[in-house]
Coordinates of C-alpha atoms in Angstrom, one line a residue:
M109 CA -29.1 0.5 -2.7
S110 CA -26.2 0.8 -0.2
A111 CA -26.9 0.8 3.5
Y112 CA -24.8 4.0 3.5
P113 CA -26.3 6.6 1.1
P114 CA -23.4 8.1 -1.0
P115 CA -23.0 11.9 -1.1
A116 CA -23.5 11.8 -4.9
K117 CA -25.3 9.4 -7.3
C118 CA -23.2 6.3 -7.7
S119 CA -24.6 3.2 -9.3
F120 CA -21.8 1.1 -7.8
A121 CA -22.4 2.2 -4.2
S122 CA -23.4 -1.2 -2.8
E123 CA -20.6 -3.0 -4.5
L124 CA -18.1 -0.4 -3.3
V125 CA -19.2 -1.0 0.3
R126 CA -19.0 -4.8 -0.1
T127 CA -15.5 -4.6 -1.6
A128 CA -14.1 -2.1 0.9
T129 CA -15.6 -4.1 3.8
S130 CA -14.1 -7.4 2.5
L131 CA -10.7 -5.8 2.1
A132 CA -10.9 -4.5 5.7
A133 CA -11.7 -7.9 7.1
A134 CA -10.3 -8.4 10.6
G135 CA -6.8 -10.0 10.7
K136 CA -6.2 -9.6 7.0
G137 CA -4.1 -7.1 4.9
I138 CA -3.1 -6.2 1.4
L139 CA 0.1 -7.2 -0.4
A140 CA 1.5 -4.3 -2.6
G141 CA 2.9 -6.2 -5.5
D142 CA 2.5 -3.3 -7.9
E143 CA 6.2 -2.5 -8.6
S144 CA 6.6 -0.9 -12.1
T145 CA 8.7 -2.7 -14.7
G146 CA 11.7 -0.4 -13.7
T147 CA 11.3 -0.9 -10.0
I148 CA 11.0 -4.7 -10.2
G149 CA 14.2 -4.6 -12.4
K150 CA 16.1 -2.9 -9.6
R151 CA 14.9 -5.6 -7.2
F152 CA 15.8 -8.4 -9.6
A153 CA 19.2 -6.9 -9.8
Q154 CA 19.7 -7.6 -6.1
I155 CA 19.5 -11.3 -6.9
S156 CA 21.3 -11.1 -10.3
L157 CA 18.2 -11.9 -12.3
E158 CA 17.4 -10.4 -15.7
N159 CA 14.3 -8.2 -15.9
T160 CA 12.2 -10.0 -18.5
L161 CA 8.5 -10.5 -18.8
E162 CA 9.0 -14.3 -18.3
N163 CA 10.9 -13.7 -15.0
R164 CA 8.4 -11.2 -13.8
R165 CA 5.5 -13.6 -14.6
A166 CA 7.3 -16.5 -12.9
Y167 CA 7.9 -14.4 -9.7
R168 CA 4.4 -13.1 -9.4
D169 CA 2.8 -16.5 -10.2
M170 CA 5.1 -18.1 -7.7
L171 CA 3.9 -15.7 -4.9
M172 CA 0.2 -15.9 -5.9
T173 CA 0.1 -19.7 -5.9
T174 CA 1.3 -19.9 -2.3
P175 CA -1.2 -22.3 -0.6
G176 CA -3.2 -20.8 2.2
L177 CA -2.3 -17.2 1.4
G178 CA -6.0 -16.1 1.4
E179 CA -6.2 -16.8 5.1
Y180 CA -4.0 -13.8 5.8
L181 CA -4.5 -11.5 2.7
S182 CA -7.7 -9.8 1.7
G183 CA -6.3 -8.0 -1.3
W184 CA -3.3 -7.7 -3.7
I185 CA -2.3 -4.6 -5.6
L186 CA -1.0 -5.4 -9.1
F187 CA 0.9 -3.4 -11.7
E188 CA -1.1 -2.9 -15.0
E189 CA 1.1 -5.4 -16.9
T190 CA 0.5 -8.1 -14.2
L191 CA -3.2 -7.6 -14.0
L192 CA -3.6 -8.0 -17.8
D193 CA -1.2 -10.9 -18.1
V194 CA -1.8 -14.6 -18.4
T195 CA -0.5 -17.2 -16.0
R196 CA 2.7 -19.2 -16.6
D197 CA 0.7 -22.2 -17.7
G198 CA -1.5 -20.0 -20.1
K199 CA -4.7 -21.4 -18.5
G200 CA -6.0 -18.2 -16.9
T201 CA -5.2 -14.7 -15.8
T202 CA -3.4 -13.2 -12.8
A203 CA -6.8 -12.2 -11.4
D204 CA -7.9 -15.8 -11.6
L205 CA -5.0 -16.9 -9.4
L206 CA -6.0 -14.4 -6.7
T207 CA -9.7 -14.9 -6.8
A208 CA -9.1 -18.7 -6.4
Q209 CA -7.4 -17.8 -3.1
G210 CA -10.3 -15.5 -2.0
I211 CA -8.0 -12.5 -2.5
V212 CA -9.4 -9.3 -4.1
P213 CA -7.4 -8.1 -7.1
G214 CA -6.4 -4.5 -7.2
V215 CA -4.3 -2.3 -9.5
K216 CA -2.0 0.7 -9.4
V217 CA -3.5 3.4 -11.6
D218 CA -1.1 6.3 -11.2
K219 CA 1.6 6.9 -13.7
G220 CA 4.4 8.1 -11.4
V221 CA 5.6 11.6 -10.4
V222 CA 6.7 14.6 -12.2
P223 CA 8.4 17.8 -10.9
L224 CA 5.9 20.3 -9.4
P225 CA 6.8 23.8 -10.8
G226 CA 7.2 26.5 -8.2
T227 CA 8.6 24.2 -5.5
S228 CA 12.1 23.1 -4.4
G229 CA 12.2 19.6 -5.9
E230 CA 8.7 18.5 -4.8
T231 CA 6.6 16.4 -7.1
L232 CA 3.0 15.7 -8.4
T233 CA 1.6 12.3 -9.4
Q234 CA 0.2 12.1 -12.9
G235 CA -2.3 9.7 -14.6
L236 CA -5.7 11.3 -14.6
D237 CA -6.2 12.0 -18.3
D238 CA -7.5 8.6 -19.4
L239 CA -8.3 7.2 -15.9
G240 CA -11.9 6.5 -16.5
A241 CA -11.3 4.4 -19.6
R242 CA -8.5 2.5 -17.8
C243 CA -10.7 1.8 -14.8
D244 CA -13.3 0.3 -17.1
A245 CA -10.7 -2.0 -18.6
F246 CA -9.3 -2.9 -15.2
Y247 CA -12.8 -3.7 -13.9
E248 CA -13.4 -5.9 -16.9
A249 CA -10.0 -7.7 -16.2
G250 CA -11.2 -8.5 -12.6
A251 CA -9.8 -5.6 -10.5
R252 CA -12.1 -4.3 -7.8
F253 CA -9.9 -1.7 -6.2
A254 CA -7.2 0.8 -7.3
K255 CA -4.3 2.6 -5.7
W256 CA -2.9 6.0 -6.4
R257 CA 0.3 7.2 -4.6
A258 CA 1.1 10.8 -3.8
V259 CA 4.6 11.5 -2.6
L260 CA 5.5 14.3 -0.1
H261 CA 9.0 15.1 1.2
V262 CA 9.9 16.4 4.7
D263 CA 12.7 19.0 4.5
E264 CA 12.9 21.3 7.5
P265 CA 15.4 23.8 6.0
S266 CA 13.1 24.4 3.0
A267 CA 9.9 24.0 4.9
A268 CA 8.8 21.1 2.8
P269 CA 6.2 19.8 2.2
S270 CA 5.0 23.1 0.9
E271 CA 1.3 24.1 1.1
L272 CA 1.3 24.0 -2.7
A273 CA 2.6 20.4 -2.8
I274 CA 0.1 19.2 -0.2
R275 CA -2.9 20.9 -1.8
S276 CA -1.9 19.9 -5.4
N277 CA -1.4 16.2 -4.5
M278 CA -4.5 15.9 -2.3
D279 CA -6.6 17.4 -5.1
M280 CA -5.2 14.7 -7.5
L281 CA -5.9 12.0 -4.9
A282 CA -9.5 13.2 -4.5
R283 CA -10.1 13.4 -8.3
Y284 CA -8.7 9.9 -8.8
A285 CA -10.8 8.5 -6.0
A286 CA -14.0 10.1 -7.4
I287 CA -13.3 8.7 -10.9
C288 CA -12.6 5.2 -9.6
Q289 CA -15.8 5.1 -7.6
V290 CA -17.9 6.1 -10.7
H291 CA -16.3 3.1 -12.6
G292 CA -16.8 0.6 -9.8
L293 CA -13.3 0.5 -8.2
V294 CA -12.7 1.1 -4.5
P295 CA -10.0 3.8 -4.2
L296 CA -7.0 2.9 -1.9
V297 CA -5.8 6.4 -1.3
E298 CA -2.1 6.6 -0.6
P299 CA -0.7 10.0 0.7
E300 CA 2.9 9.0 1.6
V301 CA 5.1 11.3 3.6
L302 CA 8.5 9.9 2.9
M303 CA 10.8 9.1 5.8
G304 CA 14.1 10.4 4.3
G305 CA 15.7 13.2 6.2
R306 CA 16.9 14.1 9.7
H307 CA 13.5 15.2 11.3
S308 CA 12.1 14.1 14.6
L309 CA 9.1 11.9 15.3
E310 CA 7.2 15.0 16.4
T311 CA 7.9 16.6 13.0
A312 CA 6.7 13.5 11.1
M313 CA 3.5 13.5 13.1
V314 CA 2.8 17.2 12.5
V315 CA 3.4 16.8 8.8
T316 CA 1.3 13.7 8.4
E317 CA -1.6 15.1 10.4
R318 CA -1.5 18.2 8.2
V319 CA -1.5 16.1 5.0
L320 CA -4.4 13.9 6.2
A321 CA -6.5 16.8 7.4
T322 CA -6.1 18.3 3.9
L323 CA -6.8 15.0 2.2
F324 CA -10.2 14.4 4.0
K325 CA -11.4 18.0 3.4
T326 CA -10.6 17.5 -0.3
L327 CA -12.2 14.1 -0.5
A328 CA -15.4 15.7 1.0
D329 CA -15.2 18.5 -1.6
H330 CA -15.1 15.9 -4.4
H331 CA -18.0 14.0 -2.9
V332 CA -15.9 10.8 -2.4
F333 CA -18.0 8.1 -0.8
L334 CA -15.9 7.2 2.3
E335 CA -17.7 3.9 3.1
G336 CA -16.5 2.7 -0.3
A337 CA -12.9 3.9 0.0
L338 CA -9.7 2.9 2.0
L339 CA -6.6 4.7 3.2
K340 CA -3.0 3.7 2.8
P341 CA -0.9 6.2 4.8
N342 CA 2.7 6.2 6.1
M343 CA 3.6 5.5 9.7
C344 CA 4.9 8.5 11.7
R345 CA 8.6 7.9 12.2
P346 CA 11.8 9.9 12.7
G347 CA 13.7 10.6 9.5
E348 CA 16.0 7.8 8.4
D349 CA 19.1 10.1 8.8
A350 CA 18.0 11.5 12.1
P351 CA 20.6 11.6 14.9
A352 CA 20.6 8.8 17.4
E353 CA 18.9 10.9 20.1
L354 CA 15.9 11.3 17.8
H355 CA 15.4 7.6 17.3
A356 CA 12.0 6.2 18.5
S357 CA 10.9 2.8 19.8
P358 CA 8.2 0.8 18.0
A359 CA 5.8 1.6 20.8
A360 CA 6.4 5.4 20.4
I361 CA 6.0 5.1 16.6
A362 CA 2.8 3.1 17.1
L363 CA 1.3 5.7 19.5
A364 CA 2.2 8.7 17.3
T365 CA 0.8 7.0 14.2
Y366 CA -2.4 5.9 15.9
T367 CA -2.9 9.4 17.4
C368 CA -2.5 11.0 14.0
M369 CA -5.0 8.6 12.4
R370 CA -7.5 9.1 15.2
R371 CA -7.4 12.9 14.8
T372 CA -7.9 12.9 11.1
V373 CA -9.5 9.8 9.7
P374 CA -13.3 9.7 9.8
A375 CA -15.0 6.6 11.3
A376 CA -16.9 6.2 8.0
M377 CA -13.8 4.8 6.3
P378 CA -13.7 1.0 6.8
G379 CA -10.0 0.5 6.9
I380 CA -6.5 2.0 7.2
F381 CA -3.7 0.0 5.6
L382 CA -0.3 1.2 6.8
L383 CA 2.6 1.2 4.4
S384 CA 6.0 0.1 5.6
G385 CA 8.1 2.9 4.0
G386 CA 11.3 1.0 3.7
M387 CA 11.2 -0.5 7.2
S388 CA 12.6 -4.1 7.6
E389 CA 10.1 -6.9 7.6
E390 CA 10.2 -7.4 11.3
E391 CA 10.1 -3.8 12.3
A392 CA 7.0 -3.1 10.1
T393 CA 5.3 -6.1 11.8
V394 CA 6.2 -5.1 15.3
V395 CA 5.0 -1.5 15.0
L396 CA 1.6 -2.6 13.4
S397 CA 1.1 -5.0 16.3
E398 CA 2.0 -2.3 18.9
M399 CA -0.7 -0.1 17.3
N400 CA -3.3 -2.8 17.6
K401 CA -2.4 -3.5 21.2
L402 CA -3.2 0.0 22.2
A403 CA -6.3 0.0 24.4
C404 CA -7.9 2.8 22.4
P405 CA -11.0 3.1 20.2
K406 CA -10.4 2.0 16.7
P407 CA -13.4 2.8 14.5
W408 CA -11.6 1.4 11.4
S409 CA -9.7 -1.8 10.7
L410 CA -5.9 -1.0 11.3
S411 CA -4.0 -3.3 9.0
F412 CA -1.1 -3.5 6.5
S413 CA -0.4 -2.9 2.9
Y414 CA 3.2 -4.0 2.6
G415 CA 5.4 -4.6 -0.4
R416 CA 9.0 -5.1 0.5
A417 CA 8.1 -5.9 4.1
L418 CA 6.2 -9.0 2.9
Q419 CA 8.3 -9.9 -0.2
T420 CA 12.0 -9.3 0.6
T421 CA 13.0 -12.6 2.2
S422 CA 10.8 -14.5 -0.2
L423 CA 12.4 -12.9 -3.2
R424 CA 15.9 -13.5 -2.0
T425 CA 15.1 -17.1 -1.2
W426 CA 13.6 -17.7 -4.7
A427 CA 16.6 -16.0 -6.5
G428 CA 14.9 -16.8 -9.8
K429 CA 15.4 -20.6 -9.4
E430 CA 12.4 -23.0 -9.8
D431 CA 13.9 -25.4 -7.2
N432 CA 13.6 -22.6 -4.6
E433 CA 9.9 -22.0 -5.1
H434 CA 8.7 -24.1 -2.2
A435 CA 11.1 -22.4 0.2
A436 CA 10.2 -19.0 -1.1
K437 CA 6.5 -19.6 -0.7
K438 CA 7.1 -20.8 2.8
E439 CA 8.8 -17.5 3.7
L440 CA 6.0 -15.4 2.2
L441 CA 3.5 -17.4 4.3
V442 CA 5.6 -16.7 7.4
R443 CA 5.5 -13.0 6.9
A444 CA 1.8 -12.9 5.9
K445 CA 0.8 -14.9 9.0
A446 CA 3.0 -12.6 11.2
N447 CA 1.3 -9.5 9.9
A448 CA -2.1 -11.0 10.2
L449 CA -1.3 -11.6 13.9
A450 CA -0.1 -8.0 14.1
A451 CA -3.3 -6.7 12.6
R452 CA -5.0 -8.2 15.7
G453 CA -2.3 -7.0 18.1
K454 CA -1.2 -10.6 18.7
Y455 CA 2.3 -10.7 17.2
N456 CA 5.1 -11.4 19.7
G457 CA 8.1 -11.9 17.5
E458 CA 7.3 -15.4 16.2
A459 CA 8.8 -14.6 12.8
S460 CA 11.9 -12.7 14.1
R461 CA 14.8 -14.3 12.4
G462 CA 17.5 -13.9 9.8
A463 CA 17.0 -11.3 7.1
A464 CA 13.6 -10.3 8.3
G465 CA 15.1 -7.9 10.8
A466 CA 17.5 -6.2 8.4
P467 CA 16.8 -3.3 6.1
D468 CA 16.0 -4.6 2.7
G469 CA 18.4 -2.3 0.8
F470 CA 16.1 -1.9 -2.2
V471 CA 15.6 1.4 -3.9
P472 CA 12.1 2.7 -3.3
E473 CA 9.8 3.4 -6.2
F474 CA 9.4 7.0 -7.5

């Protein structure tokens, strides 16, 4: 029996608490390596590499066999193909590579977005129909947590995100979370407010707070067990196309994001894993560190779940060449260590060099 009685009967309650607590370990974060086949193809195109199963397997295996990575990462989100795949040497599975490092395997379970009728270009994430059966298969394959991403747009002229988009997406997130818990997987709930647009930091904060308030009300309505769940939200930032006078410092972004989290995220949730949302590797690290440097109460672990902000330099260094693997692993370890320091508020620019400070230029996943 779990130390925290779940709001509804759940045979996995104790295991969910153990997994969530392990993922939220101090000074560790989650690598988002769950790019779909199409998205990884766009990233491979940046290094002129063909998007084949063999190349995808070589890239993921290269990253996961980086010595010492488990010192900085508690979890790794995988695409379904990757979770169910074998290693390059054919001697095990992807989950085996991660567990050997002490890293908890996770999996992306949503199936992308579709247009939401009745809105001006807003979307709804799909994938609930066979989710229970897929969760059973993923659990059997070694996954112990699952991610679902909802996407919301800020568009001030059209008043987006609309109430319809927020409520519809939060309902899907809550339904996914409840299904995952019944099947033994910790839900990593991702309500992402995209940073495209010309809006201010204040607008981003208001919209994110509104989204998160709706999310946690809906999670409660669906009896989601918060002690066995985790949150992956966006940082509060001005829109990427905002005029110069609306730009904000890392310290301002950190304070706005922390304030939004404190107002909306219950203390029962073990961890918050911020997403980078297209920020450069260095900027994402600096803002996370600024948040953890704040002399304010933090009832949850405040860490990272980065994809491009951990992988960009490593991918470019590797460039699909076996001779570059050692150097690429070294770059991944540099970024992982930097973000582990940031998760403790102790990063002071040690990894600020070269491409890490530049926007990655990759097309985000939709």
